[in-house]
Coordinates of C-alpha atoms and ligand atoms in Angstrom, one line a residue:
M105 CA 70.4 -155.5 51.3
R106 CA 70.0 -152.0 52.7
R107 CA 66.4 -152.1 53.7
F108 CA 63.8 -154.8 54.6
T109 CA 60.3 -153.4 55.1
C110 CA 58.2 -155.2 52.5
A111 CA 58.0 -158.4 50.4
Q112 CA 59.6 -156.8 47.4
D113 CA 62.8 -156.2 49.4
I114 CA 63.5 -160.0 49.7
G115 CA 63.8 -160.5 45.9
P116 CA 62.8 -163.8 44.3
W117 CA 61.0 -165.7 47.0
R118 CA 62.1 -169.2 46.1
D119 CA 65.7 -168.2 46.4
A120 CA 65.0 -166.6 49.8
V121 CA 63.3 -169.7 51.1
K122 CA 66.2 -171.8 49.8
E123 CA 68.7 -169.6 51.6
A124 CA 66.6 -169.7 54.7
L125 CA 66.4 -173.5 54.8
A126 CA 70.1 -173.8 54.2
I127 CA 70.6 -171.5 57.3
K128 CA 68.2 -173.6 59.2
D129 CA 70.2 -176.7 58.3
N130 CA 73.4 -175.1 59.8
R131 CA 72.7 -171.9 61.6
F132 CA 76.3 -171.5 62.7
A133 CA 77.8 -171.7 59.2
Y134 CA 78.3 -167.9 59.2
D135 CA 79.2 -167.4 62.8
T136 CA 82.1 -165.0 62.1
L137 CA 80.3 -162.9 59.5
G138 CA 79.1 -160.4 62.1
K139 CA 82.3 -160.2 64.1
N140 CA 82.7 -156.7 65.5
R141 CA 79.4 -155.7 64.1
T142 CA 76.6 -154.4 66.2
L143 CA 72.8 -154.8 65.8
L144 CA 70.7 -152.2 67.5
M145 CA 67.0 -153.3 68.0
I146 CA 64.6 -150.5 68.9
F147 CA 61.2 -151.2 70.3
F148 CA 58.4 -148.6 70.4
N149 CA 56.0 -151.6 71.3
S150 CA 56.1 -154.8 73.3
S151 CA 57.5 -158.1 71.9
L152 CA 58.4 -161.6 72.9
R153 CA 59.2 -163.5 69.7
T154 CA 60.6 -160.7 67.7
R155 CA 63.0 -159.6 70.5
L156 CA 64.3 -163.1 71.3
S157 CA 64.4 -164.6 67.7
T158 CA 66.1 -161.5 66.2
Q159 CA 68.7 -161.3 68.9
K160 CA 69.3 -165.1 68.6
A161 CA 69.7 -164.7 64.8
A162 CA 72.3 -161.9 65.2
M163 CA 74.2 -164.0 67.8
N164 CA 74.2 -166.9 65.4
L165 CA 76.0 -164.6 63.0
G166 CA 78.6 -163.6 65.7
M167 CA 77.2 -160.1 66.1
N168 CA 76.9 -157.9 69.2
V169 CA 73.4 -156.9 70.0
M170 CA 71.9 -153.8 71.9
V171 CA 68.2 -153.5 72.6
L172 CA 66.4 -150.3 73.4
D173 CA 62.9 -150.1 74.7
V174 CA 62.0 -146.5 73.8
N175 CA 59.2 -146.4 76.3
Q176 CA 61.2 -147.7 79.2
G177 CA 64.1 -145.6 80.3
A178 CA 64.8 -143.6 77.2
W179 CA 63.7 -140.0 76.7
K180 CA 60.1 -139.6 75.3
L181 CA 60.5 -138.9 71.6
E182 CA 58.8 -136.3 69.4
T183 CA 58.2 -137.6 66.0
E184 CA 56.6 -134.6 64.3
R185 CA 58.8 -131.9 62.7
G186 CA 57.9 -128.3 63.5
V187 CA 56.4 -128.9 66.9
V188 CA 57.3 -126.5 69.8
M189 CA 58.6 -129.1 72.2
D190 CA 57.2 -127.6 75.4
G191 CA 55.3 -130.8 76.4
D192 CA 56.5 -134.1 77.9
K193 CA 58.7 -135.1 75.0
A194 CA 62.3 -134.3 75.8
E195 CA 64.0 -135.4 72.5
H196 CA 63.3 -135.3 68.8
L197 CA 63.6 -138.4 66.6
L198 CA 65.7 -136.3 64.2
E199 CA 68.5 -136.2 66.7
A200 CA 67.8 -139.6 68.3
I201 CA 68.0 -141.5 65.0
P202 CA 71.5 -140.3 63.8
V203 CA 72.8 -140.7 67.3
M204 CA 71.6 -144.3 67.6
G205 CA 73.0 -144.9 64.0
S206 CA 76.4 -143.8 65.2
Y207 CA 76.6 -146.7 67.7
C208 CA 75.7 -149.6 65.5
D209 CA 76.0 -151.2 62.0
I210 CA 72.4 -152.4 61.4
I211 CA 69.1 -151.2 63.0
G212 CA 65.9 -153.1 63.5
V213 CA 62.8 -151.1 64.4
R214 CA 59.4 -152.0 65.8
S215 CA 56.8 -149.2 65.6
F216 CA 53.2 -150.1 65.3
A217 CA 50.4 -148.2 63.7
G218 CA 48.8 -145.6 66.0
L219 CA 45.4 -146.5 64.5
K220 CA 44.2 -142.9 64.8
N221 CA 45.2 -141.4 61.5
R222 CA 45.2 -143.7 58.5
E223 CA 47.2 -141.5 56.2
E224 CA 50.0 -141.0 58.8
D225 CA 50.2 -144.7 59.5
Y226 CA 50.2 -145.8 55.9
E227 CA 53.0 -143.3 55.1
E228 CA 55.2 -145.3 57.5
R229 CA 56.6 -142.1 58.9
V230 CA 58.7 -143.7 61.8
I231 CA 60.6 -146.4 59.9
E232 CA 61.0 -144.2 56.8
Q233 CA 62.7 -141.6 59.0
F234 CA 65.1 -144.3 60.4
I235 CA 65.9 -145.3 56.8
R236 CA 66.6 -141.7 55.8
Y237 CA 68.5 -140.4 58.8
S238 CA 70.3 -143.3 60.5
G239 CA 72.9 -143.9 57.7
R240 CA 72.5 -147.7 58.4
P241 CA 70.7 -150.6 56.8
V242 CA 67.2 -150.8 58.6
F243 CA 64.9 -153.7 58.8
S244 CA 61.3 -153.8 60.1
M245 CA 60.4 -155.7 63.2
E246 CA 56.7 -154.8 62.5
A247 CA 56.0 -151.2 61.3
A248 CA 52.7 -149.5 60.8
T249 CA 51.5 -151.4 57.7
R250 CA 53.6 -154.6 57.5
H251 CA 55.4 -157.3 59.5
P252 CA 57.8 -158.8 56.9
L253 CA 59.9 -160.9 59.2
Q254 CA 56.7 -162.7 60.4
S255 CA 55.5 -163.1 56.8
F256 CA 58.8 -164.5 55.6
A257 CA 58.8 -167.0 58.5
D258 CA 55.2 -167.9 57.6
L259 CA 56.2 -168.5 54.0
I260 CA 59.1 -170.7 55.1
T261 CA 56.7 -172.7 57.3
I262 CA 54.2 -173.2 54.6
E263 CA 56.9 -174.4 52.2
E264 CA 58.1 -176.9 54.9
Y265 CA 54.7 -178.3 55.6
K266 CA 52.8 -178.2 52.3
K267 CA 51.8 -181.5 50.7
V268 CA 50.8 -180.1 47.3
E269 CA 52.7 -177.7 45.0
R270 CA 50.0 -175.0 45.2
P271 CA 48.3 -175.3 48.5
K272 CA 45.0 -173.5 49.3
V273 CA 45.9 -170.9 52.0
V274 CA 43.1 -169.0 53.9
L275 CA 43.7 -165.9 55.9
T276 CA 40.7 -165.6 58.3
W277 CA 39.8 -162.6 60.5
A278 CA 38.9 -163.8 64.0
P279 CA 37.6 -161.8 67.1
H280 CA 39.8 -159.9 69.6
P281 CA 38.7 -157.5 72.3
K282 CA 41.3 -154.7 71.5
A283 CA 42.0 -152.8 68.3
L284 CA 45.0 -154.3 66.5
P285 CA 46.9 -153.1 63.5
Q286 CA 46.4 -154.5 60.0
A287 CA 50.1 -155.0 59.6
V288 CA 50.3 -158.8 60.0
A289 CA 47.3 -159.4 57.7
N290 CA 48.5 -156.8 55.1
S291 CA 51.9 -158.4 55.1
F292 CA 50.7 -161.9 54.9
C293 CA 48.6 -160.9 51.8
E294 CA 51.6 -159.3 50.3
W295 CA 53.8 -162.4 50.7
M296 CA 51.2 -164.9 49.6
N297 CA 50.4 -162.8 46.5
M298 CA 54.1 -163.3 45.5
T299 CA 53.5 -167.0 45.3
D300 CA 51.4 -169.1 43.1
Y301 CA 49.3 -170.5 46.0
D302 CA 45.5 -170.5 45.9
F303 CA 45.0 -167.6 48.4
V304 CA 41.7 -166.7 49.9
V305 CA 40.9 -163.9 52.5
T306 CA 37.8 -164.2 54.7
H307 CA 36.4 -161.6 57.1
P308 CA 33.1 -160.0 58.1
H309 CA 31.7 -157.0 56.2
G310 CA 33.5 -153.8 57.3
Y311 CA 36.9 -155.5 57.7
E312 CA 38.0 -155.0 54.1
L313 CA 41.8 -154.5 54.0
D314 CA 43.6 -152.0 51.7
A315 CA 43.1 -153.2 48.2
A316 CA 46.8 -152.7 47.4
F317 CA 47.6 -155.6 49.8
V318 CA 44.6 -157.8 48.9
G319 CA 45.6 -157.7 45.3
N320 CA 44.2 -160.7 43.3
A321 CA 43.3 -162.7 46.4
K322 CA 39.8 -164.1 46.5
V323 CA 37.7 -162.3 49.2
E324 CA 35.0 -164.6 50.7
Y325 CA 32.6 -163.2 53.3
D326 CA 31.3 -166.7 54.3
Q327 CA 34.0 -168.1 56.6
R328 CA 32.8 -171.7 56.2
K329 CA 32.8 -171.5 52.4
A330 CA 36.4 -170.1 52.6
F331 CA 37.5 -173.0 54.8
A332 CA 36.3 -175.7 52.4
G333 CA 39.3 -177.7 51.1
A334 CA 41.9 -175.4 52.7
D335 CA 45.4 -176.7 53.3
F336 CA 46.4 -173.9 55.7
I337 CA 44.2 -171.7 58.0
Y338 CA 46.0 -168.5 59.0
A339 CA 44.0 -166.7 61.7
K340 CA 44.5 -163.1 62.7
N341 CA 42.5 -160.2 64.1
W342 CA 42.8 -156.7 62.7
S343 CA 40.8 -153.5 63.3
A344 CA 38.8 -151.9 60.5
Y345 CA 40.8 -150.2 57.7
T346 CA 38.0 -148.5 55.7
G347 CA 36.9 -144.9 56.0
Q348 CA 35.7 -143.4 59.3
N349 CA 36.0 -146.8 61.0
Y350 CA 39.8 -146.8 60.7
G351 CA 41.3 -148.4 63.8
K352 CA 37.9 -149.4 65.3
V353 CA 36.7 -152.7 66.6
L354 CA 33.4 -153.3 64.8
S355 CA 32.7 -156.8 66.0
T356 CA 33.9 -159.4 68.6
D357 CA 31.5 -162.0 67.1
K358 CA 32.7 -165.4 68.3
D359 CA 31.0 -167.1 65.3
W360 CA 34.3 -166.2 63.7
T361 CA 36.5 -168.0 66.3
V362 CA 38.4 -170.9 64.6
D363 CA 37.0 -174.1 66.1
A364 CA 37.2 -177.9 65.4
D365 CA 33.9 -177.8 63.6
K366 CA 35.1 -175.3 61.0
M367 CA 38.5 -177.0 60.8
S368 CA 36.6 -180.2 59.8
L369 CA 35.5 -178.4 56.6
T370 CA 39.2 -178.1 55.5
N371 CA 41.5 -180.5 53.7
D372 CA 42.9 -181.5 57.1
A373 CA 44.4 -178.0 57.2
M374 CA 47.3 -176.9 59.3
F375 CA 46.5 -174.1 61.8
M376 CA 48.8 -171.0 61.9
H377 CA 48.9 -167.8 63.9
C378 CA 51.8 -165.3 64.4
L379 CA 51.2 -165.2 68.2
P380 CA 50.6 -163.8 70.7
V381 CA 47.1 -165.4 70.5
R382 CA 44.1 -165.0 72.7
R383 CA 42.6 -168.5 73.2
N384 CA 38.9 -169.0 72.8
M385 CA 38.7 -165.6 71.1
I386 CA 40.8 -166.2 68.0
V387 CA 41.0 -170.0 68.3
T388 CA 39.7 -172.7 70.6
D389 CA 42.0 -174.6 73.0
E390 CA 41.2 -177.7 71.1
V391 CA 42.4 -176.4 67.7
I392 CA 45.6 -174.7 68.9
E393 CA 46.6 -177.8 70.9
S394 CA 45.7 -180.2 68.0
P395 CA 48.5 -182.0 66.0
R396 CA 47.4 -179.8 63.1
S397 CA 48.5 -176.7 64.9
I398 CA 52.0 -175.5 63.8
V399 CA 52.1 -172.2 65.7
I400 CA 55.3 -173.3 67.6
P401 CA 57.4 -174.3 64.5
E402 CA 56.1 -171.2 62.8
A403 CA 57.4 -169.0 65.7
A404 CA 60.7 -171.0 65.7
N405 CA 61.1 -170.0 62.1
R406 CA 61.3 -166.3 63.1
E407 CA 64.9 -167.0 64.0
I408 CA 65.5 -168.2 60.5
S409 CA 63.8 -165.4 58.7
A410 CA 65.7 -162.8 60.8
Q411 CA 69.0 -164.6 60.3
T412 CA 68.5 -164.6 56.5
V413 CA 67.7 -160.9 56.4
I414 CA 70.6 -159.9 58.8
K415 CA 73.0 -162.1 56.9
R416 CA 72.2 -160.4 53.7
M417 CA 72.6 -157.0 55.3
L418 CA 76.0 -157.9 56.8
E419 CA 77.1 -159.2 53.4
A420 CA 76.3 -155.8 51.9
L421 CA 78.0 -153.7 54.5
Ligands
AN0_480 C1 50.3 -157.2 67.4 C2 49.6 -157.0 66.1 O1 48.5 -157.5 65.9 O2 50.1 -156.3 65.2 C3 51.6 -158.0 67.2 C4 51.5 -159.3 66.5 C5 52.8 -159.9 66.1 N1 49.5 -158.0 68.3 C6 49.1 -157.6 69.5 O3 49.3 -156.4 69.8 C7 48.3 -158.5 70.3
CP481 N1 54.8 -162.6 66.2 C1 55.4 -161.6 66.8 O1 55.9 -160.7 66.2 O2 55.5 -161.7 68.2 P1 56.0 -160.6 69.2 O3 55.0 -159.5 69.1 O4 55.9 -161.3 70.5 O5 57.3 -160.2 68.8

């Protein structure tokens, strides 16, 4: 594997989940595969889970790991070509990327959507430049439009916890005070659409996602109707995608907060969220602390999804 930025890059999903669960069974089975190999993780944005789980995954494979927080201690990077660099940016991505590539064997990149210009964000300019100019296999640690390591961990988690072959999985928008990218929601849609699950997306009017990600999923504007009979509730906030509203917060309506009353409409559903989560905005204390909440094992599976991807990249070096 030379790139991992979207669902398609993982290949047949059942094989990938099988490989991931085998790794989970014995995560040190390949502890020399990464000997004398170096992973460089580059963060343009904050992280807790991605940083720790991906580093742990690489260490399980015997790799060395370097982490760079671009906004803390590195030179400010220009990303646009053709700019006269007389401002505060001291270095161009076009030099920085091949230089970083020269010090490592595999690169992970986190670069969120700027939420100002939809076309720029959806072209995935930053990670695509890493793929083009680093000379190394590159995986996404959440880029502008997708968060595939999260979605892969989500899929593994659903496969572990499901009680029926084709569960009903509901992605629900929930309120948040700040503008967040669509990446987690887009990506979750993309991965769920690979499966044969009964997949439903629910959100207020104005929060429609890119149709390319929604695919054949059922869109239901009545959250309570969507929850009926669900086996998994996956909550996430995202900012508006459509038209002039791109990147805007249109609503913080707490009628959309996931609470015990709404969970009672489900088929005793499991509650999922990628974290970090704002309690009593996205979900009540009661629901996230309930025995039906699987947010912690879901986060733990981030180590497994990352290890599966890095293992495949090491095998292809
Ligand atoms: C980010 C997002 O919504 O994309 C990262 C989630 C994994 N969340 C926040 O910035 C709160
Ligand atoms: N879920 C997730 O990616 O969390 P972090 O932003 O903390 O890495």
